mmCIF file of C-alpha atoms in Angstrom:
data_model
loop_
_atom_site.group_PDB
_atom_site.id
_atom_site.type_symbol
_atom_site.label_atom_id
_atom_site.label_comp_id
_atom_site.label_asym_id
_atom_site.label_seq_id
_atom_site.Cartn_x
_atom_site.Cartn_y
_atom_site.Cartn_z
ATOM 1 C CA UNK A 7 -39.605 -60.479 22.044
ATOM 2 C CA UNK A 8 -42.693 -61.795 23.418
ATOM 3 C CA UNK A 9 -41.193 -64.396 25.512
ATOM 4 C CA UNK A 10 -38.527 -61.823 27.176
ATOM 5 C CA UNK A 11 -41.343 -59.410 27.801
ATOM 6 C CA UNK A 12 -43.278 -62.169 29.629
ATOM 7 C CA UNK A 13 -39.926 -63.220 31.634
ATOM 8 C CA UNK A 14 -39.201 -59.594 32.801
ATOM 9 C CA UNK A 15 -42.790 -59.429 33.938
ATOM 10 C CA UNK A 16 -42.526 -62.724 36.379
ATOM 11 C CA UNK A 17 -38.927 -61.473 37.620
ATOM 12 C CA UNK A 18 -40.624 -58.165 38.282
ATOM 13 C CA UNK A 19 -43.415 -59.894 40.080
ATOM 14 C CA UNK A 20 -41.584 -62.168 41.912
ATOM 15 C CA UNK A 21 -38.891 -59.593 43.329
ATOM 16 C CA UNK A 22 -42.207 -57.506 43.978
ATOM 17 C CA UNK A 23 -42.853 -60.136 46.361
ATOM 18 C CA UNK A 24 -39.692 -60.041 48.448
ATOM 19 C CA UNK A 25 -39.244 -58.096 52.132
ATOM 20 C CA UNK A 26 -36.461 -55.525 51.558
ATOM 21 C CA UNK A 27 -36.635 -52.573 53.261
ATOM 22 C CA UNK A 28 -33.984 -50.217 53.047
ATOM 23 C CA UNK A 29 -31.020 -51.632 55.607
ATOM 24 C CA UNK A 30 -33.222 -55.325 55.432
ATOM 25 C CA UNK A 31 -32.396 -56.537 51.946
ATOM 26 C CA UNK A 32 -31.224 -59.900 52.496
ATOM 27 C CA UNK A 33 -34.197 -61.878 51.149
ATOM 28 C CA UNK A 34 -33.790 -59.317 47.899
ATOM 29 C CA UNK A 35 -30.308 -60.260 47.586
ATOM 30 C CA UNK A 36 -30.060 -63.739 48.021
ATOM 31 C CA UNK A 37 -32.659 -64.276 45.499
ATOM 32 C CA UNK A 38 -31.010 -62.365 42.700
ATOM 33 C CA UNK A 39 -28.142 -64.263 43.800
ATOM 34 C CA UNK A 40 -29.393 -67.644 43.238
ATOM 35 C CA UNK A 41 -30.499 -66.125 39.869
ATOM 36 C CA UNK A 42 -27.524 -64.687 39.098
ATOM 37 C CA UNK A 43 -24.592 -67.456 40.190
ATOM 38 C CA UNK A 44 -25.593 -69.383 36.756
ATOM 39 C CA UNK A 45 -24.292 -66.479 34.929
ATOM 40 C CA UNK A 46 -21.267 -64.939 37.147
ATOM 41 C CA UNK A 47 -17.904 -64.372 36.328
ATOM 42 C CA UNK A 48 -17.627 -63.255 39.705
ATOM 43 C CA UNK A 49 -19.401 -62.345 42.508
ATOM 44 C CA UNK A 50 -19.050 -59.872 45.247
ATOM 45 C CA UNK A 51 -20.622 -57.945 48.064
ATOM 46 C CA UNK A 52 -19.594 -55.867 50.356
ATOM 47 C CA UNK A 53 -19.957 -54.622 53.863
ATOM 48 C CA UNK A 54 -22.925 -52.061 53.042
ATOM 49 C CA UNK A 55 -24.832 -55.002 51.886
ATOM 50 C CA UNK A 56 -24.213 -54.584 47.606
ATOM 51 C CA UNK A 57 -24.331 -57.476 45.226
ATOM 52 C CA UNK A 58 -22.067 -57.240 42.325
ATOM 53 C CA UNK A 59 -22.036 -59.100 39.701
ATOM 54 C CA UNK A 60 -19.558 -59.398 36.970
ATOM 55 C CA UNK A 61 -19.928 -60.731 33.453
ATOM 56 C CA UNK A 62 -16.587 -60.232 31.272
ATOM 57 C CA UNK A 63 -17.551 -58.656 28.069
ATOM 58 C CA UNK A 64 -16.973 -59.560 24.350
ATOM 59 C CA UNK A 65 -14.216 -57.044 24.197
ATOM 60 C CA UNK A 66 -11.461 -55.950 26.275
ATOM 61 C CA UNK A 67 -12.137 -52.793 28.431
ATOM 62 C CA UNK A 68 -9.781 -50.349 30.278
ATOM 63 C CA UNK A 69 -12.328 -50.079 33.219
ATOM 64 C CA UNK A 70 -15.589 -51.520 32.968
ATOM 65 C CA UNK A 71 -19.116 -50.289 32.331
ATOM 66 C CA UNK A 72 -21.471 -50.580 35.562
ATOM 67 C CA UNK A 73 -25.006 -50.929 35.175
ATOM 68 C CA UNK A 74 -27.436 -50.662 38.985
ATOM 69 C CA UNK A 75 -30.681 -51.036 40.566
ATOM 70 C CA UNK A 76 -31.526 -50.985 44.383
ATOM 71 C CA UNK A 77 -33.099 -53.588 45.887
ATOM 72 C CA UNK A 78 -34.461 -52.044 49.082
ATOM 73 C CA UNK A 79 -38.427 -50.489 49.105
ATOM 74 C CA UNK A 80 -39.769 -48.025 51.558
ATOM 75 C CA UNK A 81 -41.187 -49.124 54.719
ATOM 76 C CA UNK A 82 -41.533 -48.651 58.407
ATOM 77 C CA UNK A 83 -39.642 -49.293 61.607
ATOM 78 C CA UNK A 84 -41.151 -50.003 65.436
ATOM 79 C CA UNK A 85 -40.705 -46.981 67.720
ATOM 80 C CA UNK A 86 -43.185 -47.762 70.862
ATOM 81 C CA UNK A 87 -45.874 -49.492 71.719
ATOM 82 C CA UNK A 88 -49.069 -48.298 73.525
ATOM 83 C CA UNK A 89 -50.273 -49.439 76.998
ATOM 84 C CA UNK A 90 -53.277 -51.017 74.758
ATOM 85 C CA UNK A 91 -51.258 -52.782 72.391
ATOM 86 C CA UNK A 92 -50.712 -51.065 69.698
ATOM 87 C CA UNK A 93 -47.154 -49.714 67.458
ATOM 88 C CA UNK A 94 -45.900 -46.321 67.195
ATOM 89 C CA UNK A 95 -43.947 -45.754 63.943
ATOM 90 C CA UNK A 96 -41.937 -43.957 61.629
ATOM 91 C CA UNK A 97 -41.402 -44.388 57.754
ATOM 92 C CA UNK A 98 -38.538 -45.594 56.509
ATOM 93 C CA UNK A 99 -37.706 -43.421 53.280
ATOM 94 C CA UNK A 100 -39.911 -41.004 52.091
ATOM 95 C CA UNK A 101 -43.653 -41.843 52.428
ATOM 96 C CA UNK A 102 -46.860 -40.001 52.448
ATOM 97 C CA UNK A 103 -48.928 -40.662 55.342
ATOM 98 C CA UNK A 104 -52.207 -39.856 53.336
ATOM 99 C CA UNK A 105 -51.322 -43.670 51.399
ATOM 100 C CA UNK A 106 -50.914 -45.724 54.414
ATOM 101 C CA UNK A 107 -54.018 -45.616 55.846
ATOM 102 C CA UNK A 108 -55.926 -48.599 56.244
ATOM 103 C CA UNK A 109 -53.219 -50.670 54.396
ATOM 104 C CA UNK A 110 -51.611 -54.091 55.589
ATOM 105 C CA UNK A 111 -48.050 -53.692 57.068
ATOM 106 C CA UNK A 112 -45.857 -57.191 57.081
ATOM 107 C CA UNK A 113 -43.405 -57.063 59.848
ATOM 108 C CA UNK A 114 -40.302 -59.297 60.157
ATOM 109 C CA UNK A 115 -38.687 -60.092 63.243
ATOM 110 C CA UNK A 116 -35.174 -61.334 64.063
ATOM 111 C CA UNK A 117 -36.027 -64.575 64.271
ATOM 112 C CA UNK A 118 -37.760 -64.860 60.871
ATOM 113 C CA UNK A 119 -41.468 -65.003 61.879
ATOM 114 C CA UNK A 120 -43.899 -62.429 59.752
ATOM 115 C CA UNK A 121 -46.145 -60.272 61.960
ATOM 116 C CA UNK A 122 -49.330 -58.494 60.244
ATOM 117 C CA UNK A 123 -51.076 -55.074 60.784
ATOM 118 C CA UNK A 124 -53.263 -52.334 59.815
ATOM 119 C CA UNK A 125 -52.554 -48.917 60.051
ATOM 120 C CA UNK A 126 -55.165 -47.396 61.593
ATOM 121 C CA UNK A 127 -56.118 -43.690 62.889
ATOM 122 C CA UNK A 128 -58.120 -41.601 65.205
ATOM 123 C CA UNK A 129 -62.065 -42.321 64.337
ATOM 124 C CA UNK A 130 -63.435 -39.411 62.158
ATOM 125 C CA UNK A 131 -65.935 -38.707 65.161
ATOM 126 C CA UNK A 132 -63.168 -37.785 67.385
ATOM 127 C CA UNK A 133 -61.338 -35.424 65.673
ATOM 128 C CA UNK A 134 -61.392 -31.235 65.570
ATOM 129 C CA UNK A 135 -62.722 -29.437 62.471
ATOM 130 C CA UNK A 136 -59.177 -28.692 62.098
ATOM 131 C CA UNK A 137 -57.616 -31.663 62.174
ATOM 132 C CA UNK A 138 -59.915 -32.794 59.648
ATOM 133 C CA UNK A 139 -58.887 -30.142 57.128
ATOM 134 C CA UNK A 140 -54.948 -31.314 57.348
ATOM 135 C CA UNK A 141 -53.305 -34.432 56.378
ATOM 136 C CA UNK A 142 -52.613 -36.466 59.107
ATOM 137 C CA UNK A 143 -48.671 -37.258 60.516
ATOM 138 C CA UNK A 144 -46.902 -40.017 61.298
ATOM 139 C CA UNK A 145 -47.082 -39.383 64.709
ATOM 140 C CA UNK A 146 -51.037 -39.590 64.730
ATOM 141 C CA UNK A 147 -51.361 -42.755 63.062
ATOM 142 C CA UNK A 148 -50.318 -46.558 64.735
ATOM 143 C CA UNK A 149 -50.103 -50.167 63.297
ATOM 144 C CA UNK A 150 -53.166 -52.478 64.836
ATOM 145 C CA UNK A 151 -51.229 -56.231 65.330
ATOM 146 C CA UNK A 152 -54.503 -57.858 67.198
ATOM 147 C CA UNK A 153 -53.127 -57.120 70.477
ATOM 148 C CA UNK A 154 -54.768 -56.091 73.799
ATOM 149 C CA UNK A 155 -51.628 -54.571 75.774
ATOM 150 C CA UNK A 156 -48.524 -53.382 75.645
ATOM 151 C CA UNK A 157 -46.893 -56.889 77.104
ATOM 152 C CA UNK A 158 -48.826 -58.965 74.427
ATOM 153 C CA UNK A 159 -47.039 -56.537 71.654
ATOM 154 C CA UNK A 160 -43.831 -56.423 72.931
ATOM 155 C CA UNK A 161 -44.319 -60.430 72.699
ATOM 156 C CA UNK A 162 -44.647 -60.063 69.033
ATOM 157 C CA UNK A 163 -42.374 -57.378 68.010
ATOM 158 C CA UNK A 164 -39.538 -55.449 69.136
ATOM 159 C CA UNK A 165 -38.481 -51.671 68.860
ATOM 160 C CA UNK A 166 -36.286 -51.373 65.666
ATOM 161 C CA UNK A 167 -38.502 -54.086 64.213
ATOM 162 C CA UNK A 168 -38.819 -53.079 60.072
ATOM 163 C CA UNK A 169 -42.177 -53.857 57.796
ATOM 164 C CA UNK A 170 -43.309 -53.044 54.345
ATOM 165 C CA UNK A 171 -46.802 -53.054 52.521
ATOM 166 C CA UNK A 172 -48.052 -56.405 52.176
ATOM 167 C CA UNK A 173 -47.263 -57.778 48.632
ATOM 168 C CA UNK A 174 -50.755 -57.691 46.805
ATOM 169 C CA UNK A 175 -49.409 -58.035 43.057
ATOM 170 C CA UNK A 176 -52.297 -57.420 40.425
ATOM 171 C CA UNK A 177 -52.602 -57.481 36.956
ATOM 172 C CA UNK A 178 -55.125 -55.371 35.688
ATOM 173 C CA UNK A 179 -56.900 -53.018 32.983
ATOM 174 C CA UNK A 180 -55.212 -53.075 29.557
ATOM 175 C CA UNK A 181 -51.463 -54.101 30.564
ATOM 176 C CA UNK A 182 -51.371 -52.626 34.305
ATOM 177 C CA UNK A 183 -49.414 -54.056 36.746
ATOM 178 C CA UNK A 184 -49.987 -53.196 40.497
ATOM 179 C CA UNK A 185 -47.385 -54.075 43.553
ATOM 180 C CA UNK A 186 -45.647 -52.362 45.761
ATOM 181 C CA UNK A 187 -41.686 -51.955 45.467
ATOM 182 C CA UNK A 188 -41.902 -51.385 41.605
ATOM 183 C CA UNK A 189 -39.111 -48.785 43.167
ATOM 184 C CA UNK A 190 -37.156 -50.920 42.370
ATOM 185 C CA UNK A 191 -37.605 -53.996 42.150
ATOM 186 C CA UNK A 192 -38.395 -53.534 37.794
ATOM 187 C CA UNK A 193 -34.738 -51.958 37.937
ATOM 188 C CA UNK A 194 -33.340 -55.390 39.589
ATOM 189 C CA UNK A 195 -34.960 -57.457 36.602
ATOM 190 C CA UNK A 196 -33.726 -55.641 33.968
ATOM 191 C CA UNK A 197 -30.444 -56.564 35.268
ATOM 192 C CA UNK A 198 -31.147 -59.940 36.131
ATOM 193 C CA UNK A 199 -32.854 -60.465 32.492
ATOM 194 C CA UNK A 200 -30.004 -58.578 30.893
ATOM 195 C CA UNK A 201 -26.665 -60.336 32.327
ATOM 196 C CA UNK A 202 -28.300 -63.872 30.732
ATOM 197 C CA UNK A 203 -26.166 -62.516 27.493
ATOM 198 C CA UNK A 204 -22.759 -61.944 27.719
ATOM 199 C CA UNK A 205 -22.497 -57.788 27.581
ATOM 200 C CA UNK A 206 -20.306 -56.469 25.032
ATOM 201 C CA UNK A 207 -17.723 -55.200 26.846
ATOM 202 C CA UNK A 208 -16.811 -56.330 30.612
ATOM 203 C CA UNK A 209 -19.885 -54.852 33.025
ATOM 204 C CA UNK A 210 -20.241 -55.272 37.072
ATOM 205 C CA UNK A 211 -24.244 -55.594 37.400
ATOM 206 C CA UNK A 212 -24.629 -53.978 40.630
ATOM 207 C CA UNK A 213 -27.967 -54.231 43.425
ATOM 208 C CA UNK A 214 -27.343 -51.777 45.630
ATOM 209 C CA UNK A 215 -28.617 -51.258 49.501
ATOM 210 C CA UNK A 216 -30.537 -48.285 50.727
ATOM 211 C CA UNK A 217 -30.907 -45.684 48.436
ATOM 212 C CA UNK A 218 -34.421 -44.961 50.054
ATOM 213 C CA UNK A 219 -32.540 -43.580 52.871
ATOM 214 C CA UNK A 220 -29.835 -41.496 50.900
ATOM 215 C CA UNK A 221 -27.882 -43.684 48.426
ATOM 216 C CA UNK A 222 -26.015 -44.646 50.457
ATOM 217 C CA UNK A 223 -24.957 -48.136 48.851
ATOM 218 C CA UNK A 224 -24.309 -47.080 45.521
ATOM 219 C CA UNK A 225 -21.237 -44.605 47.285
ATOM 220 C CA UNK A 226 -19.484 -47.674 48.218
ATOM 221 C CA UNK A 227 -20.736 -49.465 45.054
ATOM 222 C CA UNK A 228 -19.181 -47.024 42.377
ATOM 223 C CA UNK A 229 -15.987 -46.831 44.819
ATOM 224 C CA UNK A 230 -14.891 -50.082 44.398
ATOM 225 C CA UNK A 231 -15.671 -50.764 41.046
ATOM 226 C CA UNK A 232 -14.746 -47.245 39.263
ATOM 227 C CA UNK A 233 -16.444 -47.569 36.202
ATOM 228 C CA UNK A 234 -15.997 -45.708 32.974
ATOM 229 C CA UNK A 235 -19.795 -45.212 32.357
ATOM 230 C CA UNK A 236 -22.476 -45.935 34.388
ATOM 231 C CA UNK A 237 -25.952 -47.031 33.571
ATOM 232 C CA UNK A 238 -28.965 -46.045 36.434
ATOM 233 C CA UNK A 239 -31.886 -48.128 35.766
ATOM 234 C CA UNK A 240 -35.005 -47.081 37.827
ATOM 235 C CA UNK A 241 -38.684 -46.473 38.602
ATOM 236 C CA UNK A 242 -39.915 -42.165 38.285
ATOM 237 C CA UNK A 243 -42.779 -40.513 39.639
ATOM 238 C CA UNK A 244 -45.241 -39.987 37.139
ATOM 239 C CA UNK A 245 -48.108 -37.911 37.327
ATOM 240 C CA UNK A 246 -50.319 -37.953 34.709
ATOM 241 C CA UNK A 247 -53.785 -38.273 36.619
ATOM 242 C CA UNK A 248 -56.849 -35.967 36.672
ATOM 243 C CA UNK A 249 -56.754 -32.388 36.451
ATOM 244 C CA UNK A 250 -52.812 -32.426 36.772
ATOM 245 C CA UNK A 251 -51.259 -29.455 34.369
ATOM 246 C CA UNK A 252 -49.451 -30.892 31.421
ATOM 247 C CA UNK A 253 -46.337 -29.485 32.908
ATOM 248 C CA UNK A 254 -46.270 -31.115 36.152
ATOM 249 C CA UNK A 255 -46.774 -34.594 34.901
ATOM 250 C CA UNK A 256 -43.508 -35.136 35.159
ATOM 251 C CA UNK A 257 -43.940 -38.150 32.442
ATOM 252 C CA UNK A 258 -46.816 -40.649 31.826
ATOM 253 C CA UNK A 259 -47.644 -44.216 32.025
ATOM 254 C CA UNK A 260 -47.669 -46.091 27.996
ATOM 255 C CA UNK A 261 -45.576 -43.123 26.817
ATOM 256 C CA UNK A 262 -42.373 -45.474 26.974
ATOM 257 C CA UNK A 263 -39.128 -45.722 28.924
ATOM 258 C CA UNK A 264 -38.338 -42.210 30.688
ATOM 259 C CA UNK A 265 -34.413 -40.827 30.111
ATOM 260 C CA UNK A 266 -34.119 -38.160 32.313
ATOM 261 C CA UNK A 267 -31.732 -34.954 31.636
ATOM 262 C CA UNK A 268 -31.673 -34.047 35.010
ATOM 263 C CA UNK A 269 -33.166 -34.037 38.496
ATOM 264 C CA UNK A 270 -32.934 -32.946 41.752
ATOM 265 C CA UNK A 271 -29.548 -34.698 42.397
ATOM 266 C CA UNK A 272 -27.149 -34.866 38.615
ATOM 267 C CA UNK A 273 -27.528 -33.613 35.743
ATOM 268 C CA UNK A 274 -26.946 -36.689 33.696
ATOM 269 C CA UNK A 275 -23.792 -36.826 30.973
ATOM 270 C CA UNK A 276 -25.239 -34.700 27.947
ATOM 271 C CA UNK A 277 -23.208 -37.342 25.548
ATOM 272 C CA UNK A 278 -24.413 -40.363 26.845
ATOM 273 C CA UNK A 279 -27.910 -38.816 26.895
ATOM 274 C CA UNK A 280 -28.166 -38.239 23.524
ATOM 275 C CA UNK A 281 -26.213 -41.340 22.689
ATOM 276 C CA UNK A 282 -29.196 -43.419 24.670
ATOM 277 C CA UNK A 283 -32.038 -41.327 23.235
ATOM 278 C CA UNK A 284 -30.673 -41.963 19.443
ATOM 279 C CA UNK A 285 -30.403 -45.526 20.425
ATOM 280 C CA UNK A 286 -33.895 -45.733 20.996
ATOM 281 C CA UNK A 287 -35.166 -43.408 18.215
ATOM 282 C CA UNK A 288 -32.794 -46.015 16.157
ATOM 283 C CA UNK A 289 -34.213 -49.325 17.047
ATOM 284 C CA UNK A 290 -37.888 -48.004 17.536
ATOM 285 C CA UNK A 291 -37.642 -48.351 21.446
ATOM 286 C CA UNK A 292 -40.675 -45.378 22.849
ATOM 287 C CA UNK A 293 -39.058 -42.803 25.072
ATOM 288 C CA UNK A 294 -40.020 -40.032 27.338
ATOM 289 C CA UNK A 295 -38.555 -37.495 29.156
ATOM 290 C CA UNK A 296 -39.532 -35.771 32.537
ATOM 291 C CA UNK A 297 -41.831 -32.492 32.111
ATOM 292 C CA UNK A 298 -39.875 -31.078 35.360
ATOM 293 C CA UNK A 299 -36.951 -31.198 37.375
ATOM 294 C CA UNK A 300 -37.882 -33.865 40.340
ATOM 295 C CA UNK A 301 -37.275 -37.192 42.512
ATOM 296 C CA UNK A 302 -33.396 -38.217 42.472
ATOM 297 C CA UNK A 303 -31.649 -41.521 41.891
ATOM 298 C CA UNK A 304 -27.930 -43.609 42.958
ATOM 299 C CA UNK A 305 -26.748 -41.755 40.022
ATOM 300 C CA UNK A 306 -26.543 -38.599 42.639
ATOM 301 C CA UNK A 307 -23.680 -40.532 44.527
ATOM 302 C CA UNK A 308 -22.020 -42.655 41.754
ATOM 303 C CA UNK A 309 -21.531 -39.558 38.945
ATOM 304 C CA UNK A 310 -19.128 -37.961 42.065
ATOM 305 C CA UNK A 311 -17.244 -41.018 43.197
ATOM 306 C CA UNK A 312 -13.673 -40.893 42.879
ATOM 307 C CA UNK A 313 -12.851 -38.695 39.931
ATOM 308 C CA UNK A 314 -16.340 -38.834 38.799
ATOM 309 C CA UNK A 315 -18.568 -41.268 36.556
ATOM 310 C CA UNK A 316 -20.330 -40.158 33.209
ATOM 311 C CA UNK A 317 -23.573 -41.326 34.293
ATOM 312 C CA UNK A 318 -27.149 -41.536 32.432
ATOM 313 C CA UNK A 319 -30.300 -43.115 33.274
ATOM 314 C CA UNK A 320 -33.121 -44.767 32.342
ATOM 315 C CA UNK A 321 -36.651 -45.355 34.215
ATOM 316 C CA UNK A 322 -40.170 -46.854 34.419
ATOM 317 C CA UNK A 323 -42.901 -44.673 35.011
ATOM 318 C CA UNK A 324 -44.872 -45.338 37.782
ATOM 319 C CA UNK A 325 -48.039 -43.630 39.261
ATOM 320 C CA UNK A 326 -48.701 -43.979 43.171
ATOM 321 C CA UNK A 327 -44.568 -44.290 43.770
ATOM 322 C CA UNK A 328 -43.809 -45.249 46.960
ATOM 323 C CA UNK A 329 -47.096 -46.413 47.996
ATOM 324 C CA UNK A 330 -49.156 -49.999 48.542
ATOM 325 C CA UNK A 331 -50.337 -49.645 44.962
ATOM 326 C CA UNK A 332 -47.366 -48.525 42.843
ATOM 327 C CA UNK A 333 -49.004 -48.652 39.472
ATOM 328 C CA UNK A 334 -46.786 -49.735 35.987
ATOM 329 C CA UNK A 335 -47.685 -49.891 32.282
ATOM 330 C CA UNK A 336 -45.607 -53.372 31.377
ATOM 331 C CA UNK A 337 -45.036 -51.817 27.963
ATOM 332 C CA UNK A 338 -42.970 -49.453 29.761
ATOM 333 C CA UNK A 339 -41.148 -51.825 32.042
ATOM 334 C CA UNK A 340 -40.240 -53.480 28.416
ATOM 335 C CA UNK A 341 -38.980 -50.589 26.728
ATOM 336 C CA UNK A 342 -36.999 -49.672 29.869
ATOM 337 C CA UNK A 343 -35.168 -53.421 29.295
ATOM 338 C CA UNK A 344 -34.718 -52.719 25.528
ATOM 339 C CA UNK A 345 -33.305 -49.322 26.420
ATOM 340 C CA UNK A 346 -30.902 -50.647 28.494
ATOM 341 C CA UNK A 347 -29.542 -53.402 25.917
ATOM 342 C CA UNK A 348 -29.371 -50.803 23.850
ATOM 343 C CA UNK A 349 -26.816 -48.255 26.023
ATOM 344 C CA UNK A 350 -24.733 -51.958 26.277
ATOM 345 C CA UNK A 351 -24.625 -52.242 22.565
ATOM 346 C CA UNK A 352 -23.822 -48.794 22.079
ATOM 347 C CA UNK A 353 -21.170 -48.451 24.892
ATOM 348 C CA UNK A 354 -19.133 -51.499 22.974
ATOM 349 C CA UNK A 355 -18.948 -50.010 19.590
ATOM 350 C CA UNK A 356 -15.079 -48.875 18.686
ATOM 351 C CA UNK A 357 -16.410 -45.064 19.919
ATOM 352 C CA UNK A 358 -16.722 -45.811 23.624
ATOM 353 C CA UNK A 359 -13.938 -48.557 23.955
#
């Protein structure tokens, strides 16, 4: 157990690593498949940008089980440039402007070269009383790349241009790990981890594109597969800092692997909840579930594809979520793995085939 702990933690890391925006996930996806091929039935994608990967199971199957992660990470796109150089922007997926501040941006441009910044903002001596009792917008803040005029930016980078934080992966406190893209880049190596083992019945392990930006890859995803039962795997916001109420936690870091009941985009199959929570209580795997109805995952798309798909689905919590500094207990990223090779073993007994 020790050893696949420790070999969910470097996939984590090293996917961590990887520039994958949401409509950018190339790098993302040609890593997992390189790490996947070894272990393929078959292989697809498609023209959204999913990787699907199929491993025939140990029994037969009418339709097949489909288990998902994305692979793209919030980030930010290049809308202008100012006559001194510097790069108007907007978020790409849902950000707080309060986290960027200050932080390193990585850039990629078409032809492959890496561009750095710092987001910077108005100097605290310039600003109004009032604008220094709001949080600041998007609009107020720019990306610093070192240059002196507009021409010398527009050298560099180009409008449309995508970057994300800058991968500073830590390992810290008493079994922390800090990196951005946790969302969800822990979902990815569960998967990757998982399809090692032939599943026991036939399962499409799918990395989907863009769900930062509306889920939109797991509706094409679920489409063309059409599974029976469908497993979400995923990071959650969790809460559970300083003078937040108990209620509004949502769930907590070292509590174990979060299986939501609902949130702002499915309710989640009642049967298959129960039928992944009793797997857990069974095997000793901690669980959690949210405190409150929020965030939303691809299971919002894929449970109304077609004729619909009995979804559930399992997460890491992480404080700081979509942030340079997306903070993860690894005990939790390891009982979100267990908890996931434990709705496999349950979806092949004679019940659910």
């Amino acid at each position: 157990m020790q050893e696949k702990q420790q070999e969910l933690l470097t996939l984590t890391r090293t996917l961590c690593a990887k520039f994958g925006p949401s409509g950018w996930e190339d790098e993302v996806r040609e890593y997992i498949l390189q790490a996947a091929l070894p272990y393929a039935d078959c292989v697809e994608t498609d023209a959204m940008g999913n990787l699907m990967v199929f491993r025939k199971g140990r029994k037969p199957t009418e339709r097949p089980v489909m288990l998902c992660a994305h692979m793209d990470e919030v980030g930010v796109i290049v809308k202008k440039f100012t006559e001194d150089g510097m790069v108007g922007f907007g978020f790409v997926g849902g950000v707080d402007p309060r986290v960027v501040i200050g932080r390193r941006i990585q850039f990629r441009t078409e032809d492959g070269d890496t561009v750095e910044g710092i987001v910077g903002i108005k100097a605290v001596h310039l600003t109004t009383a009032s604008e220094r009792k709001r949080a600041p917008k998007a609009k107020e803040l720019y990306i610093d790349i070192g240059c002196t005029s507009k021409k010398q930016a527009e050298a560099k980078l180009s409008l449309g241009d995508c970057g994300t934080f800058a991968p500073e992966i830590v390992s810290f406190g008493d079994g922390f790990l800090k990196a951005k893209a946790l969302d969800d880049r822990l979902g990815c190596a569960v998967l990757l981890l998982l399809m090692r083992e032939q599943p026991p019945v036939d399962t499409w392990f799918t990395f989907h594109v863009q769900e930062e930006v509306g889920l939109r890859g797991a509706a094409t995803a679920a489409f063309a597969i059409e599974p029976a039962f469908c497993l979400v795997v995923e990071g959650t916001t969790a809460a559970d800092l300083a003078e937040v109420p108990e209620h509004k936690k949502v769930c907590a870091l070292r509590q174990g692997a979060v299986l939501p009941f609902m949130d702002r985009g499915t309710i989640y199959d009642a049967e298959l909840f129960e039928m992944l929570r009793d797997a857990c209580e069974a095997r000793g795997i901690p669980w959690q579930t949210k405190r409150m109805v929020a965030g939303g995952t691809d299971a919002g798309r894929i449970h109304k594809t077609a004729q619909g798909v009995r979804t559930v689905g399992v997460a890491a919590p992480l404080r700081y979520i979509h942030s340079p500094v997306s903070v993860a207990a690894e005990c939790d990223l390891f009982a979100v793995y267990r908890a996931a090779q434990a709705f496999l073993e349950e979806i092949g007994g004679d019940e659910h085939v």
